[in-house]
Amino acid sequence: MNEGLQSRLEKYGLSLYMIRVTLAASLSWMAVNALYGDQYLYFAPLAAILITQGTVKASLEKGIYRLLGIFLGGVASLVVGRFFDVSGFSILLMLLLGVGVATACRINIQAVTQIGVTSILALSFYQDSYVMWRIAETFIGVAIAVIINIIIVPPNAFIKAKRMTYESTLLLADALSGLATGGRGYKQAEDALDLAGKCLKRGGQEQKELHFTLTHYKCRNELKKLMTSTAHLKVIHSYIKRIAEEIHLLPSHYVAADWMIEVVEATADCIAIYGTKSLSDTECQFSLPDRLRRARELQLTSFSDLQGRCSLTAIRDLGAVFSHLNRLLEEVERADYDAYSSAAVPSGAEINRALRFPRGKKGLSHKL
């Protein structure tokens, strides 16, 4: 679906979810009616309405739980209905059997609820064919709803997922840059790091969801590379979290030292260049290998200069920070090895955002 068309439709209340639900329900009724026609035609559209969700995965999961609940509820009602008439006792016995067994087996609550509903309906309309018709028509409704979810997807889903991953690299660089400021930007760095983690998680979920849609076929290679980049960024995120924890324990005069700020921001430069180079349309003019080499040299020089000037305790604590910084650079290097370069012409606004990070009164832009 075109993004402009979706915006115009939403002005009139025609949201993507509403379009999916109405199409799935209508097509389900038409399919069942065309196949064999039955007095229980409403089960197919009802299933389509109830299991349609915002994502293919969620719809599929809910459909499976509904089918499982109908099957188990139908079995329980047939067993009890064979020996007892409809009464309070038979309903109690049936629910104890169906819901009790499902709960003991740790079946999802959605399936357990459906067991109770199906059991009562099947016992009330006690017929062997009722359960079979309901399972068959529910299956048709679930299948059509899932297919509709696969076909009708939000516009530019891949572009949005890629942009979200790119935004996370900017947040990671912001977070790392803000750590070495003597505590002045520590809270902002933590906020940026937390937001980056949420972006990576959400972006990863959207990337997995794209695999269930038809639109991913034309960008399947790019999607695979994007998922690889996201995996690397999650590792980088974990290293920055550890660096934040270690820096928080250091004396403030170490954290605010010029050499510490220079080392940390040189590492943040590498994250910025990696994101700009591989995850955006911005044309990066700088060499990531050169920046990685410079960051490693700064780490080694700074740590060597500390020998003999700091206590063994300080060396131990600072060593933990430098160790994580070095591992972060190695992860950026691995990510760059797996990444691809974009040939698209960038926009001026994106260049400014991509290559500017806070550094007290300065930004990383003067270095890039």
XYZ file of C-alpha atoms in Angstrom:
368
model
C 0.000 0.000 0.000
C 1.258 3.480 -0.903
C 2.128 5.712 2.068
C 0.267 8.693 0.656
C -2.797 6.592 -0.019
C -2.721 5.247 3.535
C -2.581 8.778 4.955
C -5.575 9.846 2.887
C -7.569 6.764 3.890
C -6.828 7.272 7.586
C -8.384 10.756 7.389
C -11.676 9.021 6.705
C -11.201 6.381 9.417
C -9.933 3.700 7.043
C -6.936 2.560 9.079
C -4.723 -0.324 8.030
C -6.166 -2.507 10.802
C -9.740 -1.738 9.791
C -8.999 -2.547 6.152
C -7.432 -5.860 7.156
C -10.341 -6.831 9.412
C -13.089 -5.994 6.933
C -11.375 -7.707 4.024
C -10.534 -10.806 6.046
C -14.063 -11.159 7.430
C -15.756 -10.597 4.060
C -13.465 -12.960 2.178
C -13.853 -15.611 4.892
C -17.632 -15.571 4.615
C -17.453 -15.693 0.815
C -14.972 -18.579 0.877
C -17.051 -20.714 3.239
C -20.272 -19.946 1.408
C -18.702 -20.799 -1.958
C -17.176 -24.037 -0.667
C -20.131 -25.689 0.995
C -22.525 -23.231 2.647
C -23.673 -24.023 6.173
C -25.746 -22.715 9.036
C -22.549 -21.870 10.908
C -21.152 -19.520 8.247
C -20.428 -16.875 10.859
C -17.549 -18.833 12.435
C -15.112 -18.037 9.608
C -15.591 -14.231 9.590
C -15.757 -14.242 13.382
C -12.378 -15.980 13.570
C -10.938 -13.550 11.006
C -12.081 -10.559 13.071
C -10.836 -11.914 16.386
C -7.382 -13.048 15.303
C -6.418 -10.122 13.044
C -3.618 -8.222 14.784
C -1.087 -5.576 13.888
C 1.540 -8.127 12.790
C 1.551 -11.430 10.962
C 3.247 -13.207 13.848
C 0.686 -12.007 16.395
C -2.217 -12.978 14.117
C -0.737 -16.420 13.490
C -0.154 -17.040 17.190
C -3.675 -15.973 18.115
C -5.112 -18.108 15.315
C -3.216 -21.173 16.518
C -4.393 -20.640 20.091
C -7.975 -20.248 18.898
C -7.852 -23.460 16.853
C -6.234 -25.332 19.724
C -8.868 -24.072 22.147
C -11.712 -25.030 19.810
C -10.307 -28.521 19.312
C -9.770 -29.201 23.030
C -13.093 -27.623 23.978
C -14.862 -29.698 21.345
C -13.285 -32.906 22.605
C -14.264 -32.110 26.203
C -17.869 -31.330 25.213
C -18.219 -34.504 23.135
C -16.899 -36.662 25.963
C -19.151 -35.128 28.628
C -22.142 -34.749 26.292
C -22.109 -38.444 25.493
C -22.942 -39.324 29.105
C -24.760 -36.280 30.512
C -27.503 -33.893 29.438
C -26.969 -30.141 29.520
C -27.039 -29.036 33.146
C -25.043 -27.140 35.689
C -23.273 -30.354 36.691
C -22.340 -31.318 33.117
C -20.995 -27.809 32.410
C -18.993 -27.908 35.642
C -17.582 -31.326 34.770
C -16.800 -30.282 31.211
C -14.969 -27.114 32.250
C -13.038 -28.971 34.919
C -11.954 -31.462 32.293
C -11.120 -29.050 29.480
C -9.865 -25.985 31.302
C -8.227 -28.001 34.081
C -6.192 -30.152 31.705
C -5.216 -27.122 29.588
C -4.103 -25.184 32.659
C -2.122 -28.130 33.979
C -0.374 -28.396 30.595
C 0.512 -24.663 30.744
C -1.402 -23.877 27.563
C -1.698 -20.190 26.681
C -4.555 -18.364 28.395
C -6.082 -17.424 25.014
C -6.496 -21.099 24.180
C -7.825 -21.857 27.674
C -10.515 -19.183 27.310
C -11.529 -20.565 23.938
C -11.815 -24.045 25.441
C -14.477 -22.799 27.858
C -16.445 -20.961 25.155
C -16.361 -23.864 22.707
C -17.209 -26.424 25.372
C -20.413 -24.635 26.389
C -21.519 -23.939 22.809
C -20.766 -27.466 21.641
C -22.586 -29.008 24.596
C -25.584 -26.749 24.023
C -25.738 -27.670 20.304
C -24.618 -31.210 20.907
C -23.861 -32.553 17.448
C -20.807 -34.343 16.173
C -20.841 -32.157 13.070
C -20.903 -28.910 15.059
C -17.344 -29.287 16.306
C -16.052 -30.339 12.891
C -17.792 -27.439 11.112
C -16.504 -24.969 13.651
C -12.920 -26.189 13.415
C -12.993 -26.185 9.598
C -14.552 -22.757 9.253
C -12.351 -21.262 11.956
C -9.323 -22.616 10.116
C -10.500 -20.929 6.914
C -11.032 -17.634 8.749
C -7.614 -17.826 10.396
C -5.884 -18.693 7.110
C -7.494 -15.802 5.223
C -6.766 -13.328 8.037
C -3.081 -14.335 8.095
C -2.846 -14.085 4.294
C -4.378 -10.590 4.401
C -1.783 -9.619 7.029
C 0.967 -10.956 4.782
C -0.239 -9.007 1.755
C -1.417 -5.720 3.282
C 1.494 -4.219 5.225
C 2.463 -0.684 6.300
C 4.133 1.259 3.450
C 7.924 1.502 3.377
C 8.236 -0.986 6.232
C 11.847 -1.856 5.374
C 12.887 1.793 5.074
C 11.351 2.545 8.467
C 13.071 -0.452 10.065
C 16.405 0.595 8.595
C 15.965 4.187 9.747
C 15.170 3.013 13.264
C 18.387 0.981 13.321
C 20.288 3.982 12.029
C 18.776 6.173 14.737
C 20.004 3.680 17.315
C 23.609 4.163 16.139
C 23.236 7.915 16.660
C 21.875 7.314 20.147
C 24.686 4.894 20.971
C 27.281 7.452 19.872
C 25.486 10.155 21.864
C 25.429 7.920 24.920
C 29.098 6.991 24.720
C 30.141 10.614 24.119
C 28.186 11.779 27.155
C 29.789 9.348 29.576
C 33.190 11.065 29.860
C 32.091 14.479 31.101
C 32.811 14.255 34.793
C 29.228 13.281 35.574
C 27.642 16.344 33.924
C 26.146 14.398 31.039
C 25.862 10.995 32.691
C 22.081 11.136 33.098
C 21.585 12.203 29.477
C 23.942 9.436 28.375
C 21.941 6.867 30.338
C 18.708 8.112 28.777
C 20.184 7.906 25.285
C 21.502 4.418 25.998
C 18.121 3.263 27.268
C 16.361 4.723 24.230
C 18.901 3.081 21.917
C 18.168 -0.288 23.511
C 14.430 0.191 22.950
C 15.008 1.218 19.334
C 17.173 -1.828 18.700
C 14.599 -4.131 20.261
C 11.710 -2.651 18.334
C 13.725 -2.524 15.122
C 14.703 -6.171 15.527
C 11.052 -7.136 15.974
C 10.037 -5.200 12.866
C 12.810 -6.849 10.854
C 11.641 -10.307 11.915
C 8.068 -9.345 11.066
C 9.141 -8.391 7.530
C 10.106 -12.020 6.915
C 6.420 -12.949 7.145
C 5.345 -10.491 4.441
C 5.510 -10.515 0.659
C 7.170 -7.106 0.547
C 10.400 -8.452 2.030
C 11.115 -10.516 -1.089
C 12.409 -7.591 -3.127
C 14.699 -6.446 -0.300
C 15.551 -9.811 1.270
C 19.319 -9.376 0.846
C 19.243 -5.898 2.364
C 17.023 -7.172 5.150
C 19.513 -9.922 5.978
C 22.320 -7.371 6.151
C 20.185 -5.078 8.304
C 19.505 -7.905 10.761
C 23.244 -8.608 10.915
C 23.946 -4.938 11.644
C 21.285 -4.925 14.363
C 22.892 -7.952 15.993
C 26.262 -6.153 16.049
C 24.687 -3.000 17.444
C 23.091 -4.967 20.272
C 26.557 -6.200 21.250
C 27.878 -2.638 21.050
C 24.970 -1.524 23.236
C 25.918 -4.118 25.862
C 29.540 -2.917 25.859
C 28.470 0.710 26.318
C 26.292 -0.350 29.255
C 29.314 -1.988 30.859
C 31.458 1.065 30.153
C 28.799 3.251 31.794
C 28.807 1.029 34.867
C 32.602 1.108 35.144
C 32.857 4.870 34.547
C 30.217 5.490 37.188
C 32.537 3.863 39.746
C 35.615 5.906 38.787
C 36.676 9.074 40.616
C 35.366 12.162 38.838
C 38.839 13.533 38.080
C 39.534 10.466 35.915
C 36.197 10.674 34.134
C 36.582 14.387 33.363
C 40.225 14.150 32.309
C 41.039 15.379 28.797
C 42.654 12.084 27.833
C 39.546 10.124 28.925
C 37.226 12.414 26.959
C 39.451 12.109 23.891
C 39.602 8.307 24.082
C 35.870 7.864 24.626
C 34.883 10.281 21.891
C 37.341 8.734 19.438
C 35.477 5.479 19.980
C 32.134 7.267 19.540
C 33.455 8.612 16.233
C 33.787 5.034 14.993
C 30.158 4.241 15.845
C 29.034 7.430 14.104
C 30.980 6.700 10.939
C 29.799 3.080 10.873
C 26.154 4.116 11.133
C 26.547 6.861 8.539
C 28.388 4.600 6.143
C 26.263 1.466 6.294
C 22.798 2.396 7.578
C 21.969 5.740 5.991
C 21.955 7.459 2.632
C 24.558 9.891 3.868
C 27.781 9.843 1.863
C 30.562 9.377 4.387
C 33.895 10.957 3.380
C 35.930 9.377 6.154
C 37.660 6.050 6.499
C 36.419 3.853 9.306
C 39.634 1.740 9.403
C 41.656 4.934 9.907
C 39.371 6.033 12.747
C 39.542 2.610 14.344
C 43.334 2.707 14.157
C 43.429 6.182 15.704
C 41.067 5.161 18.514
C 43.224 2.132 19.353
C 46.366 4.236 19.360
C 44.752 6.719 21.742
C 43.680 3.895 24.041
C 47.161 2.368 24.141
C 48.926 5.712 24.563
C 46.607 6.912 27.307
C 46.717 3.669 29.233
C 50.498 3.488 28.932
C 50.833 7.035 30.276
C 48.868 6.006 33.349
C 51.498 3.480 34.373
C 53.438 4.802 37.321
C 51.079 7.760 37.788
C 48.122 5.887 39.267
C 47.639 3.437 42.072
C 47.172 -0.251 41.299
C 43.503 0.055 42.261
C 42.985 2.897 39.784
C 44.865 0.990 37.072
C 42.604 -2.009 37.674
C 39.405 0.044 37.437
C 40.584 2.032 34.437
C 41.701 -1.196 32.779
C 38.120 -2.447 32.852
C 36.979 0.660 30.969
C 39.737 0.385 28.375
C 39.068 -3.319 27.924
C 35.412 -2.701 27.065
C 36.346 0.187 24.783
C 38.715 -2.067 22.854
C 36.095 -4.809 22.539
C 33.616 -2.227 21.308
C 36.047 -1.224 18.548
C 36.468 -4.860 17.586
C 32.696 -5.233 17.305
C 32.461 -2.110 15.134
C 35.178 -3.581 12.928
C 33.272 -6.854 12.604
C 30.065 -4.952 11.866
C 31.795 -2.918 9.169
C 33.099 -6.116 7.596
C 29.527 -7.395 7.262
C 27.995 -4.073 6.269
C 27.360 -2.591 2.870
C 27.828 0.967 1.593
C 24.916 2.932 0.245
C 25.299 4.822 -3.031
C 22.255 7.061 -2.553
C 22.700 10.820 -2.447
C 22.132 12.053 1.128
C 20.035 14.943 2.283
C 21.651 17.918 4.007
C 19.542 17.533 7.153
C 20.547 13.901 7.560
C 24.238 14.738 7.146
C 24.051 17.299 9.937
C 22.273 14.844 12.258
C 24.518 11.927 11.447
C 27.805 13.691 11.975
C 27.079 15.802 15.033
C 27.209 14.543 18.605
C 27.504 16.468 21.883
C 30.952 16.973 23.373
C 30.440 19.544 26.050
C 30.612 22.735 24.001
C 31.988 20.919 20.978
C 30.540 18.230 18.761
C 32.055 15.308 16.941
C 31.346 17.070 13.663
C 34.674 18.914 13.689
C 36.441 15.570 13.778
C 34.374 13.995 11.010
